[in-house]
JSON list of C-alpha atoms in Angstrom, two decimals:
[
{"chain": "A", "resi": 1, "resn": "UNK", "atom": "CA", "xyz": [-34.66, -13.32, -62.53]},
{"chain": "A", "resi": 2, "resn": "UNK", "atom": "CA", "xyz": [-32.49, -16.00, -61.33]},
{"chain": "A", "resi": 3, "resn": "UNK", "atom": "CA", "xyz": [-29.37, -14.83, -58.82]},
{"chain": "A", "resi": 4, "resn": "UNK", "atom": "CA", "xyz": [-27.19, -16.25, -61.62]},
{"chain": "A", "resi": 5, "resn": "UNK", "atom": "CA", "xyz": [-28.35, -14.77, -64.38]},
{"chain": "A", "resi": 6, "resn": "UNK", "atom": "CA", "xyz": [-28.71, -11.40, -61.83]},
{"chain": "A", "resi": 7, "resn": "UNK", "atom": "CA", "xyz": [-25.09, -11.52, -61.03]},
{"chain": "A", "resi": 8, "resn": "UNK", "atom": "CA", "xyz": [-23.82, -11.88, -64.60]},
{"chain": "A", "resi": 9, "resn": "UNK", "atom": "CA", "xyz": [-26.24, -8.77, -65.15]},
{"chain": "A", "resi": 10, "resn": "UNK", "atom": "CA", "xyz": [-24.26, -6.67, -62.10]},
{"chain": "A", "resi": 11, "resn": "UNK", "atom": "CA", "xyz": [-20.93, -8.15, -63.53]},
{"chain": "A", "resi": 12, "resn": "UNK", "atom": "CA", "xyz": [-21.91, -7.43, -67.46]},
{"chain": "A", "resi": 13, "resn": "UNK", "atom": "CA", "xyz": [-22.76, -3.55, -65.79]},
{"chain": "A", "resi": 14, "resn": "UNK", "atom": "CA", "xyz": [-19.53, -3.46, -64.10]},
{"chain": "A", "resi": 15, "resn": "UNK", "atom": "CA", "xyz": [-17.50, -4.21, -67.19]},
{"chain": "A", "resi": 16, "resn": "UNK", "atom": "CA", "xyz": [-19.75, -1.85, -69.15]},
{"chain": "A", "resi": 17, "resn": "UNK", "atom": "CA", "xyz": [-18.40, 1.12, -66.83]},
{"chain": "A", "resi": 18, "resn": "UNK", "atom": "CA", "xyz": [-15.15, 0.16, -66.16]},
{"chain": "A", "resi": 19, "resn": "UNK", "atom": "CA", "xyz": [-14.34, 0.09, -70.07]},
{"chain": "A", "resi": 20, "resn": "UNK", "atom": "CA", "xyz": [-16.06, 3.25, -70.64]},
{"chain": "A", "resi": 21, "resn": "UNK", "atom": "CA", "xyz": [-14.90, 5.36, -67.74]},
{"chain": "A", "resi": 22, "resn": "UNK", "atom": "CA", "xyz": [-11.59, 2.92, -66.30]},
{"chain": "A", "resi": 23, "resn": "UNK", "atom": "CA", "xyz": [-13.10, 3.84, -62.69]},
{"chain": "A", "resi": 24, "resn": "UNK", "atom": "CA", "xyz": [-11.09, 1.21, -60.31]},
{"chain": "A", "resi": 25, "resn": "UNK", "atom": "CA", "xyz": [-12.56, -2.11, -60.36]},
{"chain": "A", "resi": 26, "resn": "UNK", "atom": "CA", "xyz": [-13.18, -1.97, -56.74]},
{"chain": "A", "resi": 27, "resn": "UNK", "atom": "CA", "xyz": [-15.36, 1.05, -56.81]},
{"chain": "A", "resi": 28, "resn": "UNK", "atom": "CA", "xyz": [-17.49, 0.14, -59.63]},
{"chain": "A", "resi": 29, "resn": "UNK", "atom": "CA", "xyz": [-18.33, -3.31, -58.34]},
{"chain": "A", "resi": 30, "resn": "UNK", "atom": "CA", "xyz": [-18.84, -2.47, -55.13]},
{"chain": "A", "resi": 31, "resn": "UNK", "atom": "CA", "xyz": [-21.66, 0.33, -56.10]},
{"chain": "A", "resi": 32, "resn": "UNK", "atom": "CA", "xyz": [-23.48, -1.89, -58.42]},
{"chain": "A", "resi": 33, "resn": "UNK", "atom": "CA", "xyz": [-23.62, -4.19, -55.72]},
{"chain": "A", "resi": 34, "resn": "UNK", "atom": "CA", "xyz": [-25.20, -1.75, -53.24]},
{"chain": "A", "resi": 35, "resn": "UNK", "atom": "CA", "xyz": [-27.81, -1.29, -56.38]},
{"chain": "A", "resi": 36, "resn": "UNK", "atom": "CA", "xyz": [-28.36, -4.77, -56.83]},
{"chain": "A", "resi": 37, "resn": "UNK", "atom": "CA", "xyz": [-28.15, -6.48, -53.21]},
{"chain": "A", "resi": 38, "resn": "UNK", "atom": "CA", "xyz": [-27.48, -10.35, -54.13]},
{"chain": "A", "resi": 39, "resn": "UNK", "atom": "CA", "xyz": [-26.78, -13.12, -51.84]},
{"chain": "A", "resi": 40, "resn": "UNK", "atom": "CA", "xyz": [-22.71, -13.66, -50.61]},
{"chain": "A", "resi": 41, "resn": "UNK", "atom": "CA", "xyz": [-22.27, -16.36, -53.06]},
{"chain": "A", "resi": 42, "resn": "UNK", "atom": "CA", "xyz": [-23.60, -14.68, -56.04]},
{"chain": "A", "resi": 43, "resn": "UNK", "atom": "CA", "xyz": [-21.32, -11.52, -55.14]},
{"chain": "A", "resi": 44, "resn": "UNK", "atom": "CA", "xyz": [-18.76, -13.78, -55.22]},
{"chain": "A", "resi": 45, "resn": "UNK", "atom": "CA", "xyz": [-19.72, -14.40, -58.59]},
{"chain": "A", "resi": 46, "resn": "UNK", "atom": "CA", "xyz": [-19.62, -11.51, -59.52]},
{"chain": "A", "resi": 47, "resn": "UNK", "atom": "CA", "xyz": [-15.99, -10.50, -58.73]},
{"chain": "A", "resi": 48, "resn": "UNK", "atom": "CA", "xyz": [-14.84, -13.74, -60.09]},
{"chain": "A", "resi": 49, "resn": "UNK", "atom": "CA", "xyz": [-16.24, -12.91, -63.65]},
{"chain": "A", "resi": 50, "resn": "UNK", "atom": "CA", "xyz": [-15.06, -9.15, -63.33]},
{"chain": "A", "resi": 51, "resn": "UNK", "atom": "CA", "xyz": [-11.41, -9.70, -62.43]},
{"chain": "A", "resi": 52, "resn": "UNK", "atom": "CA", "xyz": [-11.28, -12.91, -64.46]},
{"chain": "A", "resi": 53, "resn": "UNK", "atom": "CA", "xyz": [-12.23, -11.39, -67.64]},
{"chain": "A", "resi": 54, "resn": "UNK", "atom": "CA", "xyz": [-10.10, -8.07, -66.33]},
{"chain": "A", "resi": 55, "resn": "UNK", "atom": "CA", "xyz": [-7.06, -10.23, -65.63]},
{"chain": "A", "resi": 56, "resn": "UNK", "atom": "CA", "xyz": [-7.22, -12.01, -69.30]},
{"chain": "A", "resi": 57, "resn": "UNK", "atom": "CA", "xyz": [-8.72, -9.20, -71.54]},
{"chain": "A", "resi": 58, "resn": "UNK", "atom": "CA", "xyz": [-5.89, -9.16, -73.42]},
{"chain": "A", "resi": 59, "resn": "UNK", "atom": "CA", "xyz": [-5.94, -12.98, -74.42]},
{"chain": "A", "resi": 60, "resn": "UNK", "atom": "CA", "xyz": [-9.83, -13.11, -74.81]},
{"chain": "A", "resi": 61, "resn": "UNK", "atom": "CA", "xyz": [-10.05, -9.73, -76.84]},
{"chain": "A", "resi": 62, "resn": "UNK", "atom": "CA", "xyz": [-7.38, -11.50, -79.38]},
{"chain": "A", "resi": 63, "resn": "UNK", "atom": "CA", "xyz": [-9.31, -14.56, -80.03]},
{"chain": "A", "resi": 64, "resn": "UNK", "atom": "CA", "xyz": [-12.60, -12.93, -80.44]},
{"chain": "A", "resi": 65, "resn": "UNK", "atom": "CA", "xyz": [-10.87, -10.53, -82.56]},
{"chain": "A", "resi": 66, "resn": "UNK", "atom": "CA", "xyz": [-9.49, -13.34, -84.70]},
{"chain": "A", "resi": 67, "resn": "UNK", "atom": "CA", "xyz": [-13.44, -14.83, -85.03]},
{"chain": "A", "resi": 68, "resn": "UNK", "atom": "CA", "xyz": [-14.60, -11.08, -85.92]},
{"chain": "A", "resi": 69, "resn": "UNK", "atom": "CA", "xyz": [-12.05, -9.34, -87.84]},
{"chain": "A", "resi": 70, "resn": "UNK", "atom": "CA", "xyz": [-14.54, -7.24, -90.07]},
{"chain": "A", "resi": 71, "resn": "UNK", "atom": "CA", "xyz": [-15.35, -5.49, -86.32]},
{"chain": "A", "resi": 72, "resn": "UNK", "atom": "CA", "xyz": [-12.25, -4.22, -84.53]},
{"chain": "A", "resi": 73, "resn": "UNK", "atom": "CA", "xyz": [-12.93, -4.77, -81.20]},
{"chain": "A", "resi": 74, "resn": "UNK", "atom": "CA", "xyz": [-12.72, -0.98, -80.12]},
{"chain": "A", "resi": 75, "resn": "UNK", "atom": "CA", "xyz": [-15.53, -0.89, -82.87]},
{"chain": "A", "resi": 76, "resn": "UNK", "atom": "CA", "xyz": [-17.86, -3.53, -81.18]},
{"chain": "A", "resi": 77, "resn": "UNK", "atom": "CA", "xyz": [-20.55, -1.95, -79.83]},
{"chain": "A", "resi": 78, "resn": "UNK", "atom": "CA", "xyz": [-19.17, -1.83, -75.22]},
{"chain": "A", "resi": 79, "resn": "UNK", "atom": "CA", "xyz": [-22.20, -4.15, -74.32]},
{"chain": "A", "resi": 80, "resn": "UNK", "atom": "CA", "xyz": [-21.59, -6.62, -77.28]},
{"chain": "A", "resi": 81, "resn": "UNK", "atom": "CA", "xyz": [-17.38, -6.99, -76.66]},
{"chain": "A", "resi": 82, "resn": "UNK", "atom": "CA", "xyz": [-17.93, -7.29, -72.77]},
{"chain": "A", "resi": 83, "resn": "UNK", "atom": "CA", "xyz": [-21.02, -10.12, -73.19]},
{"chain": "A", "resi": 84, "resn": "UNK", "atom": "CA", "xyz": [-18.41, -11.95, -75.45]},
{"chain": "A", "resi": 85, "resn": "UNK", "atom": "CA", "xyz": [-15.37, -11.27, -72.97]},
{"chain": "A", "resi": 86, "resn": "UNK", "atom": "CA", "xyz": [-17.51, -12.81, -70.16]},
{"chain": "A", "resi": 87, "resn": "UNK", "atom": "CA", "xyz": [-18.68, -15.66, -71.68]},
{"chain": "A", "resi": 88, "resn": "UNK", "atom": "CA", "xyz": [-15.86, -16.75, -73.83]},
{"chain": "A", "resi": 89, "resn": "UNK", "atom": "CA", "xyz": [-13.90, -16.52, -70.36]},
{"chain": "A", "resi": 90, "resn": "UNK", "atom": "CA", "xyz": [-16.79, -18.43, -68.66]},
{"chain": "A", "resi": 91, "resn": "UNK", "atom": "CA", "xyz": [-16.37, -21.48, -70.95]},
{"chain": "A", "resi": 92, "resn": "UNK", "atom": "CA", "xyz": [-12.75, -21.35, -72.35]},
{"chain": "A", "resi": 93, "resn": "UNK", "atom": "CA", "xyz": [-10.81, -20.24, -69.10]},
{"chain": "A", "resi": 94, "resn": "UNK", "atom": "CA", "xyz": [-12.98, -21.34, -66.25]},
{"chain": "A", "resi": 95, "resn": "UNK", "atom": "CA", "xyz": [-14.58, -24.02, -66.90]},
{"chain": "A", "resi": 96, "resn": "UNK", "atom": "CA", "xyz": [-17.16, -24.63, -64.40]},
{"chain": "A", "resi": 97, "resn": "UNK", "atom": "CA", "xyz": [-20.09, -24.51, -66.30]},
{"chain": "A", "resi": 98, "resn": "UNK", "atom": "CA", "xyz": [-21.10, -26.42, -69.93]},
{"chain": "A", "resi": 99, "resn": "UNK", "atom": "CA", "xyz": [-20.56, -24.34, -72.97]},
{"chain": "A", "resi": 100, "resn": "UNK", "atom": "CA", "xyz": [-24.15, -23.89, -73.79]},
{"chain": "A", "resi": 101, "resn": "UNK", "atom": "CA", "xyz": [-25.10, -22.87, -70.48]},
{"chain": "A", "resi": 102, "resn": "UNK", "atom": "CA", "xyz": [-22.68, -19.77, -71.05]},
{"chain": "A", "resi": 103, "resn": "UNK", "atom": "CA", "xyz": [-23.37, -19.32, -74.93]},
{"chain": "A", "resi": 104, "resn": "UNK", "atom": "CA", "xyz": [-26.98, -19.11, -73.95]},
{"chain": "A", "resi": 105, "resn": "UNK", "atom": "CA", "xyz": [-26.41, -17.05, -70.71]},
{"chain": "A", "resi": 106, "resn": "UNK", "atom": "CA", "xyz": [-24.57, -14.27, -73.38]},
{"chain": "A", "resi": 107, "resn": "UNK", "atom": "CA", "xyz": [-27.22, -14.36, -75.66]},
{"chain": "A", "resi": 108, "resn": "UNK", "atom": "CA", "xyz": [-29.99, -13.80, -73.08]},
{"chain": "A", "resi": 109, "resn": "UNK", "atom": "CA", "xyz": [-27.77, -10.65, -72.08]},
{"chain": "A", "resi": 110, "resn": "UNK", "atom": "CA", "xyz": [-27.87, -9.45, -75.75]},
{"chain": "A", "resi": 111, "resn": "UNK", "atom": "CA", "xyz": [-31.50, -9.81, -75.60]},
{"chain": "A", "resi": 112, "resn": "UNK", "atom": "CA", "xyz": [-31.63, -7.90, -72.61]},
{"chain": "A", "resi": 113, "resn": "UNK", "atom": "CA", "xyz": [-28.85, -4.98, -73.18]},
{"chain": "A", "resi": 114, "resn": "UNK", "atom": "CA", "xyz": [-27.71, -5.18, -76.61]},
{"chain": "A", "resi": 115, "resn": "UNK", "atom": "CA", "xyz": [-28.93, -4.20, -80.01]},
{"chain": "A", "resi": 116, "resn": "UNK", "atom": "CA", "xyz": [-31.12, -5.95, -82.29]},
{"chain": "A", "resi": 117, "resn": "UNK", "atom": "CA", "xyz": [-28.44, -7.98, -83.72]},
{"chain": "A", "resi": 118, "resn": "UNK", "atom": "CA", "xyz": [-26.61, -8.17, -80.67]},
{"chain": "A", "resi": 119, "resn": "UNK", "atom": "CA", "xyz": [-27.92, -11.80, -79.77]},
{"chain": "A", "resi": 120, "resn": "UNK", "atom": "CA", "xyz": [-26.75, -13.22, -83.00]},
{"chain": "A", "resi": 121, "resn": "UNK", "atom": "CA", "xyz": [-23.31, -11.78, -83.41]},
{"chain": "A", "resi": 122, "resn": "UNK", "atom": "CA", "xyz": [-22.47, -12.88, -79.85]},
{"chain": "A", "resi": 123, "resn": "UNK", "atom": "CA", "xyz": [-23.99, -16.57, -80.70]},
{"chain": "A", "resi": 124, "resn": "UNK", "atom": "CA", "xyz": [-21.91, -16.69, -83.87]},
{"chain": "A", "resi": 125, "resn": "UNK", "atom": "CA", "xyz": [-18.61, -15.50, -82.48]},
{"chain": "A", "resi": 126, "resn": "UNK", "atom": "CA", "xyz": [-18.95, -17.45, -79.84]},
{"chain": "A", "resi": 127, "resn": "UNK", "atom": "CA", "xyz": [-19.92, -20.34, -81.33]},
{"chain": "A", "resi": 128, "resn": "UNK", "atom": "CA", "xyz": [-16.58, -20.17, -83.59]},
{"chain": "A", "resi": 129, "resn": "UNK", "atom": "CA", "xyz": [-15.01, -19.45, -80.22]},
{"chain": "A", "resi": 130, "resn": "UNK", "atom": "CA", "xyz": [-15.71, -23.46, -79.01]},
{"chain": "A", "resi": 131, "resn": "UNK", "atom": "CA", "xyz": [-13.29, -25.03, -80.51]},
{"chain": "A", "resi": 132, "resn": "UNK", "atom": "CA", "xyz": [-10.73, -23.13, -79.48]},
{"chain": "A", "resi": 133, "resn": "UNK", "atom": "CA", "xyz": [-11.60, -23.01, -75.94]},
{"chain": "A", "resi": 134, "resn": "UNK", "atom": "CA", "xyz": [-8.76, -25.80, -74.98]},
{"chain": "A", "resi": 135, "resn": "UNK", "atom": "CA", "xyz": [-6.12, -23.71, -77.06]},
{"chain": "A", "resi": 136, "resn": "UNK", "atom": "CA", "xyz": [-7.17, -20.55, -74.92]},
{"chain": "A", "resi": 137, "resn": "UNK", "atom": "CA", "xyz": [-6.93, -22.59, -71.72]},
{"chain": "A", "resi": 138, "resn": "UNK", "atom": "CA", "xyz": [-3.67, -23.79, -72.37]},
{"chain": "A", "resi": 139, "resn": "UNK", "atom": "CA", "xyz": [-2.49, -20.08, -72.88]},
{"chain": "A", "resi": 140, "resn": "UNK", "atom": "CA", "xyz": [-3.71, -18.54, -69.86]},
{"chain": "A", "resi": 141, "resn": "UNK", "atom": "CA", "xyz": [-2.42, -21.25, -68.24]},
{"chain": "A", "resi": 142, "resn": "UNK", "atom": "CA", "xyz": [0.72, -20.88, -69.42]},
{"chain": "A", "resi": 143, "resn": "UNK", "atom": "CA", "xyz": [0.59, -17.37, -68.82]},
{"chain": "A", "resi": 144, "resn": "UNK", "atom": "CA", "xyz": [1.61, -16.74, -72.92]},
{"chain": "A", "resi": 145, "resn": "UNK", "atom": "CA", "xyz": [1.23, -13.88, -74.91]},
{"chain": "A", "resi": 146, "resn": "UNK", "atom": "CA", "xyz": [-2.01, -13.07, -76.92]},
{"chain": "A", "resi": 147, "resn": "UNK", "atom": "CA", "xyz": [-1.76, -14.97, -80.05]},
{"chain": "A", "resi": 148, "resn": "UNK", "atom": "CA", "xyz": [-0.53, -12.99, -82.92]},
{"chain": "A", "resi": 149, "resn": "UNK", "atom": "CA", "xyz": [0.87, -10.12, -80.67]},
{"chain": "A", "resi": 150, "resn": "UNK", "atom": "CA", "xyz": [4.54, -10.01, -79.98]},
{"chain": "A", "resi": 151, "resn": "UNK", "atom": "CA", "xyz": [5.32, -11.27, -76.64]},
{"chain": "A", "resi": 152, "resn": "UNK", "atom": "CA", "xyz": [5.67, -7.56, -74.11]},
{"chain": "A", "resi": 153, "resn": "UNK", "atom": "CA", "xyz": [8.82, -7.19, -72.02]}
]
């Protein structure tokens, strides 16, 4: 397996406990890493998608919510919602790599971890996702509220 595709594995596996069990960031990452020994760059990697998707849950969970909204997202199967979380924040809010590169990357994942249909309901929402990816830029940028959510005080 490729280190990149290996570290969004360790980072998908990270997010996978941390919304099940809320163990401290920290913790978690650092024992899949001792798991899964990867290169300094990739661990870098790693973090970066963990506390990036950590530090904008709140914005990406809304949007993907308003592309899903027969699934609430506490609904969504933990695998499926934290694929989507990492690549919608992959393409919309960093930016570094193409948007295919990171719809395909999420897909592969659902291959790997997720249900039978996992691979298609991440490649549809995410796909709906695209053209919103400047409008979800903008808002993290701008450090504003979730869309549709009141703004918290």
């Amino acid at each position: 397996m490729k280190v990149r595709r290996l570290a969004r594995t360790v980072a998908l596996q990270a997010l996978y406990e941390i919304d099940c069990t809320h163990h401290p960031p920290d913790q978690v990452i650092q024992h899949r890493l001792e798991e899964v020994p990867l290169p300094e760059i990739a661990v870098k990697f790693v973090r970066h998608l963990v506390y990036g998707v950590l530090q904008h849950r709140e914005v990406l969970d809304a949007y993907i919510q308003q592309k899903a909204p027969e699934w609430p997202l506490e609904q969504v199967a933990i695998v499926d919602r934290n694929i989507l979380r990492m690549a919608l924040y992959e393409f919309a809010v960093d930016g570094r790599i193409p948007v295919k590169v990171a719809i395909n990357e999420a897909v592969e994942l659902g291959k790997m971890f997720g249900s039978d249909s996992t691979s298609r309901f991440v490649n549809g929402v995410l796909g709906a996702l695209i053209p919103l990816r400047d409008e979800i830029a903008r808002r993290i940028r701008g450090n504003l509220p979730p869309p549709n959510r009141p703004r918290r005080r």
